[in-house]
Amino acid sequence: MQFPAREENIRTKSMFVSRALEKILSEKEVRRPPHGQLRRACQVALDEIKAELEEQSQGSKTIPKANFIEADKYFLPFELACQSKSPRIVSTSLDCLQKLIAYGHITGNAPDSGAPGKRLIDRIVETVCNCFQGPQTDEGVQLQIIKALLTAVTSPYIEIHEGTILQTVRTCYNIYLASKNLINQTTAKATLTQMLNVIFTRMENQAIQETREVEKSNQQKCQSPMIHTVSGSPKFGRLKYSQQESKPSTPVKADLTNGEPEKKRKWR
């Protein structure tokens, strides 16, 4: 059993999430009355993480539930921060989310409790995309959106498909069109190119893998035992083959079903 290694991994991820939440709480604007729900959500998450770390430090012999932080539990503070309409808080939240996804601390593989049939990563990407509200969006927020979406597409720890991928591409394209900042325009364009390259490379690799699996399956179906009897027509009779009796120098004999001897043909 490798409990110490797993516990150390969980402890590292817990500390990483804690620092991200503390960074959001350190913003001066968070202390204002409109952001009371955000403060409470951050504090609740910090208290839960602290309780988990204390439980592990007491030498608990129970098996850890999982080798990852439950993203569904700790994503709410970041979601509220992205919806705060405060450029400083939104930028901080996006930066933290980008790092959490990049290091695999938040995978989003859990089901989304608010949308049946979807995963949490779909909700995370949607939250990031909704931070862009058009040309009036803060330039710093635009840049953080681009970075977070690129990480979501290229990260080996998460998988996004179908509508979620389209949403990431559409958002980057909208930033490229609407942004008045030349740096953000150039970054969005380069990000789009990199995203599309990654997406098509994965599609090609998936197609190659499926082709190999089909070929392997066909080869297994084609492998069959040697045929010992071949039925011929009534006119020519039935040919009998034997792997042991057949020799290179021995011609194959034919037994005619009608009992008549084979007639010799004269060749001119």
Short mmCIF file of C-alpha atoms in Angstrom, two decimals:
data_model
loop_
_atom_site.label_atom_id
_atom_site.label_comp_id
_atom_site.label_asym_id
_atom_site.label_seq_id
_atom_site.Cartn_x
_atom_site.Cartn_y
_atom_site.Cartn_z
CA MET A 1 0.00 0.00 0.00
CA GLN A 2 1.23 3.46 -0.93
CA PHE A 3 -0.89 5.52 1.47
CA PRO A 4 1.94 7.93 2.48
CA ALA A 5 2.57 8.92 -1.14
CA ARG A 6 -1.12 9.40 -1.82
CA GLU A 7 -1.62 11.41 1.36
CA GLU A 8 1.34 13.61 0.46
CA ASN A 9 -0.15 14.20 -2.99
CA ILE A 10 -3.51 15.13 -1.49
CA ARG A 11 -1.81 17.42 1.02
CA THR A 12 0.06 19.22 -1.76
CA LYS A 13 -3.11 19.77 -3.75
CA SER A 14 -4.99 20.92 -0.67
CA MET A 15 -2.31 23.51 0.06
CA PHE A 16 -2.42 24.68 -3.55
CA VAL A 17 -6.20 25.19 -3.44
CA SER A 18 -5.91 26.90 -0.05
CA ARG A 19 -3.42 29.41 -1.37
CA ALA A 20 -5.65 30.15 -4.35
CA LEU A 21 -8.63 30.82 -2.08
CA GLU A 22 -6.54 32.95 0.26
CA LYS A 23 -5.36 34.97 -2.73
CA ILE A 24 -8.96 35.75 -3.62
CA LEU A 25 -9.76 36.71 -0.03
CA SER A 26 -6.75 39.01 0.07
CA GLU A 27 -8.31 41.31 -2.54
CA LYS A 28 -9.60 44.51 -0.97
CA GLU A 29 -12.79 44.53 -3.02
CA VAL A 30 -13.81 41.15 -1.58
CA ARG A 31 -14.38 42.85 1.78
CA ARG A 32 -17.16 45.00 0.37
CA PRO A 33 -20.79 44.07 1.19
CA PRO A 34 -21.76 42.93 -2.35
CA HIS A 35 -19.21 40.12 -2.12
CA GLY A 36 -20.42 38.61 1.15
CA GLN A 37 -21.44 35.31 -0.46
CA LEU A 38 -18.02 35.01 -2.07
CA ARG A 39 -16.26 35.56 1.27
CA ARG A 40 -18.39 32.92 2.98
CA ALA A 41 -17.82 30.38 0.18
CA CYS A 42 -14.05 30.89 0.36
CA GLN A 43 -14.04 30.56 4.14
CA VAL A 44 -16.14 27.39 4.11
CA ALA A 45 -13.80 25.79 1.57
CA LEU A 46 -10.73 26.78 3.61
CA ASP A 47 -12.25 25.32 6.79
CA GLU A 48 -13.02 22.03 5.04
CA ILE A 49 -9.51 21.77 3.62
CA LYS A 50 -8.02 22.54 7.03
CA ALA A 51 -10.16 19.83 8.65
CA GLU A 52 -9.03 17.28 6.07
CA LEU A 53 -5.37 18.12 6.62
CA GLU A 54 -5.75 17.83 10.40
CA GLU A 55 -7.45 14.47 10.03
CA GLN A 56 -4.57 13.18 7.91
CA SER A 57 -1.94 14.58 10.28
CA GLN A 58 -3.47 12.61 13.17
CA GLY A 59 -2.35 9.39 11.49
CA SER A 60 -5.67 8.18 10.19
CA LYS A 61 -5.37 4.63 8.86
CA THR A 62 -8.36 4.86 6.60
CA ILE A 63 -7.82 4.72 2.86
CA PRO A 64 -8.09 8.14 1.20
CA LYS A 65 -11.32 8.49 -0.76
CA ALA A 66 -9.54 9.58 -3.91
CA ASN A 67 -6.22 10.84 -5.15
CA PHE A 68 -7.62 14.20 -6.10
CA ILE A 69 -9.41 17.15 -4.57
CA GLU A 70 -13.18 17.10 -5.07
CA ALA A 71 -13.51 19.87 -7.61
CA ASP A 72 -17.27 20.07 -7.13
CA LYS A 73 -16.72 21.14 -3.54
CA TYR A 74 -14.06 23.78 -4.13
CA PHE A 75 -15.11 25.24 -7.46
CA LEU A 76 -17.99 27.34 -6.10
CA PRO A 77 -15.76 30.14 -4.68
CA PHE A 78 -13.97 30.49 -8.02
CA GLU A 79 -17.30 30.54 -9.87
CA LEU A 80 -18.64 33.29 -7.62
CA ALA A 81 -15.41 35.24 -8.06
CA CYS A 82 -15.73 35.05 -11.85
CA GLN A 83 -19.29 36.36 -11.58
CA SER A 84 -18.36 39.26 -9.30
CA LYS A 85 -17.98 41.82 -12.13
CA SER A 86 -14.88 43.13 -10.38
CA PRO A 87 -11.98 43.02 -12.88
CA ARG A 88 -9.43 42.50 -10.13
CA ILE A 89 -11.32 39.64 -8.47
CA VAL A 90 -12.16 38.03 -11.83
CA SER A 91 -8.53 38.18 -12.98
CA THR A 92 -7.34 36.62 -9.73
CA SER A 93 -9.92 33.84 -9.95
CA LEU A 94 -9.09 33.07 -13.59
CA ASP A 95 -5.39 32.98 -12.82
CA CYS A 96 -5.99 30.53 -9.95
CA LEU A 97 -8.25 28.33 -12.08
CA GLN A 98 -5.68 28.25 -14.87
CA LYS A 99 -2.98 27.04 -12.48
CA LEU A 100 -5.26 24.50 -10.79
CA ILE A 101 -6.15 23.00 -14.18
CA ALA A 102 -2.57 23.10 -15.45
CA TYR A 103 -1.27 21.09 -12.48
CA GLY A 104 -4.21 18.69 -12.45
CA HIS A 105 -5.52 19.80 -9.06
CA ILE A 106 -8.97 20.38 -10.56
CA THR A 107 -9.98 17.89 -13.25
CA GLY A 108 -13.72 18.48 -13.49
CA ASN A 109 -14.43 14.80 -14.16
CA ALA A 110 -17.18 14.72 -11.53
CA PRO A 111 -20.79 15.08 -12.72
CA ASP A 112 -22.21 18.57 -12.61
CA SER A 113 -24.88 18.63 -9.90
CA GLY A 114 -26.61 21.59 -11.55
CA ALA A 115 -26.82 20.11 -15.06
CA PRO A 116 -27.62 16.38 -15.38
CA GLY A 117 -25.67 14.63 -18.10
CA LYS A 118 -22.80 17.12 -18.03
CA ARG A 119 -19.47 17.11 -16.27
CA LEU A 120 -18.08 19.81 -14.02
CA ILE A 121 -15.37 20.71 -16.54
CA ASP A 122 -18.12 21.88 -18.92
CA ARG A 123 -19.37 24.23 -16.22
CA ILE A 124 -15.83 25.44 -15.50
CA VAL A 125 -15.17 26.27 -19.16
CA GLU A 126 -18.55 27.97 -19.46
CA THR A 127 -17.77 30.09 -16.39
CA VAL A 128 -14.45 31.16 -17.89
CA CYS A 129 -16.04 32.01 -21.25
CA ASN A 130 -18.80 34.05 -19.62
CA CYS A 131 -16.17 36.36 -18.14
CA PHE A 132 -15.89 37.94 -21.59
CA GLN A 133 -18.69 40.48 -21.97
CA GLY A 134 -17.62 42.16 -25.18
CA PRO A 135 -15.22 45.00 -26.04
CA GLN A 136 -15.81 46.63 -22.65
CA THR A 137 -14.26 43.66 -20.83
CA ASP A 138 -11.14 44.56 -18.89
CA GLU A 139 -7.97 43.91 -20.91
CA GLY A 140 -6.37 41.99 -18.05
CA VAL A 141 -9.45 39.77 -17.80
CA GLN A 142 -9.31 39.13 -21.54
CA LEU A 143 -5.75 37.90 -21.29
CA GLN A 144 -6.55 35.63 -18.34
CA ILE A 145 -9.49 34.15 -20.25
CA ILE A 146 -7.23 33.30 -23.18
CA LYS A 147 -4.67 31.64 -20.90
CA ALA A 148 -7.29 29.64 -19.00
CA LEU A 149 -9.01 28.38 -22.16
CA LEU A 150 -5.73 27.36 -23.78
CA THR A 151 -4.83 25.40 -20.65
CA ALA A 152 -8.24 23.71 -20.65
CA VAL A 153 -7.78 22.54 -24.25
CA THR A 154 -4.15 21.42 -23.99
CA SER A 155 -4.09 20.02 -20.44
CA PRO A 156 -3.47 16.24 -20.25
CA TYR A 157 -5.51 16.02 -17.03
CA ILE A 158 -8.90 16.95 -18.46
CA GLU A 159 -10.95 16.21 -21.56
CA ILE A 160 -13.43 18.54 -23.21
CA HIS A 161 -15.64 17.59 -26.14
CA GLU A 162 -18.25 18.82 -28.58
CA GLY A 163 -20.01 22.02 -27.49
CA THR A 164 -17.42 22.85 -24.85
CA ILE A 165 -14.61 22.88 -27.43
CA LEU A 166 -16.71 25.03 -29.75
CA GLN A 167 -17.31 27.46 -26.91
CA THR A 168 -13.60 27.84 -26.21
CA VAL A 169 -12.80 28.46 -29.88
CA ARG A 170 -15.69 30.91 -30.27
CA THR A 171 -14.66 32.90 -27.19
CA CYS A 172 -11.05 33.24 -28.33
CA TYR A 173 -12.24 34.30 -31.76
CA ASN A 174 -14.57 36.91 -30.25
CA ILE A 175 -11.73 38.32 -28.16
CA TYR A 176 -9.59 38.51 -31.29
CA LEU A 177 -12.32 40.46 -33.10
CA ALA A 178 -13.52 42.70 -30.28
CA SER A 179 -10.38 43.46 -28.29
CA LYS A 180 -8.84 46.89 -28.76
CA ASN A 181 -5.56 45.75 -27.25
CA LEU A 182 -3.02 44.70 -29.88
CA ILE A 183 -1.27 42.30 -27.48
CA ASN A 184 -4.55 40.56 -26.67
CA GLN A 185 -5.43 40.34 -30.37
CA THR A 186 -2.09 38.74 -31.21
CA THR A 187 -2.32 36.38 -28.23
CA ALA A 188 -5.87 35.34 -29.12
CA LYS A 189 -4.85 34.64 -32.72
CA ALA A 190 -1.86 32.53 -31.67
CA THR A 191 -4.01 30.72 -29.11
CA LEU A 192 -6.61 29.86 -31.76
CA THR A 193 -3.91 28.40 -34.00
CA GLN A 194 -2.49 26.32 -31.16
CA MET A 195 -5.94 25.12 -30.10
CA LEU A 196 -6.86 23.98 -33.60
CA ASN A 197 -3.53 22.19 -34.02
CA VAL A 198 -4.05 20.30 -30.77
CA ILE A 199 -7.65 19.43 -31.61
CA PHE A 200 -6.88 18.11 -35.11
CA THR A 201 -3.81 16.22 -33.89
CA ARG A 202 -5.94 14.42 -31.32
CA MET A 203 -8.57 13.65 -33.95
CA GLU A 204 -5.93 12.16 -36.27
CA ASN A 205 -4.44 10.08 -33.47
CA GLN A 206 -7.88 8.83 -32.52
CA ALA A 207 -8.61 7.87 -36.14
CA ILE A 208 -5.29 5.99 -36.41
CA GLN A 209 -5.98 4.14 -33.18
CA GLU A 210 -9.47 3.12 -34.32
CA THR A 211 -8.08 1.93 -37.67
CA ARG A 212 -5.50 -0.23 -35.92
CA GLU A 213 -8.15 -1.75 -33.69
CA VAL A 214 -10.30 -2.60 -36.72
CA GLU A 215 -7.34 -4.18 -38.54
CA LYS A 216 -6.44 -6.19 -35.45
CA SER A 217 -10.02 -7.40 -35.14
CA ASN A 218 -10.12 -8.41 -38.82
CA GLN A 219 -6.86 -10.34 -38.49
CA GLN A 220 -8.25 -12.28 -35.56
CA LYS A 221 -11.37 -13.16 -37.54
CA CYS A 222 -9.30 -14.31 -40.54
CA GLN A 223 -7.27 -16.74 -38.45
CA SER A 224 -9.08 -20.11 -38.78
CA PRO A 225 -7.99 -23.86 -38.71
CA MET A 226 -6.82 -25.59 -41.96
CA ILE A 227 -9.59 -27.02 -44.12
CA HIS A 228 -9.41 -30.85 -44.43
CA THR A 229 -12.38 -31.44 -46.75
CA VAL A 230 -13.53 -29.49 -49.77
CA SER A 231 -16.81 -30.43 -51.38
CA GLY A 232 -16.82 -30.39 -55.16
CA SER A 233 -19.57 -30.59 -57.73
CA PRO A 234 -21.22 -33.98 -58.55
CA LYS A 235 -19.42 -34.05 -61.87
CA PHE A 236 -15.89 -33.77 -60.56
CA GLY A 237 -16.49 -35.51 -57.26
CA ARG A 238 -15.04 -34.69 -53.85
CA LEU A 239 -11.41 -33.88 -53.20
CA LYS A 240 -9.90 -35.03 -49.90
CA TYR A 241 -6.92 -33.20 -48.45
CA SER A 242 -4.82 -34.33 -45.55
CA GLN A 243 -2.03 -32.30 -44.04
CA GLN A 244 -0.09 -35.42 -43.04
CA GLU A 245 -0.56 -37.39 -46.28
CA SER A 246 0.06 -34.57 -48.73
CA LYS A 247 3.62 -34.35 -49.98
CA PRO A 248 5.21 -32.09 -52.57
CA SER A 249 6.09 -35.05 -54.83
CA THR A 250 2.77 -36.91 -54.43
CA PRO A 251 -0.09 -35.80 -56.66
CA VAL A 252 -3.48 -35.33 -55.15
CA LYS A 253 -5.91 -38.14 -55.99
CA ALA A 254 -9.55 -37.59 -56.73
CA ASP A 255 -12.36 -39.99 -55.82
CA LEU A 256 -15.28 -39.57 -58.18
CA THR A 257 -18.69 -39.81 -56.64
CA ASN A 258 -20.19 -41.58 -59.70
CA GLY A 259 -17.71 -44.45 -59.41
CA GLU A 260 -16.42 -44.10 -62.95
CA PRO A 261 -12.68 -44.18 -63.56
CA GLU A 262 -11.05 -41.05 -64.80
CA LYS A 263 -10.60 -41.10 -68.57
CA LYS A 264 -7.33 -40.19 -70.09
CA ARG A 265 -7.43 -37.31 -72.45
CA LYS A 266 -5.48 -37.31 -75.68
CA TRP A 267 -3.57 -34.21 -76.43
CA ARG A 268 -2.68 -33.25 -79.91
#
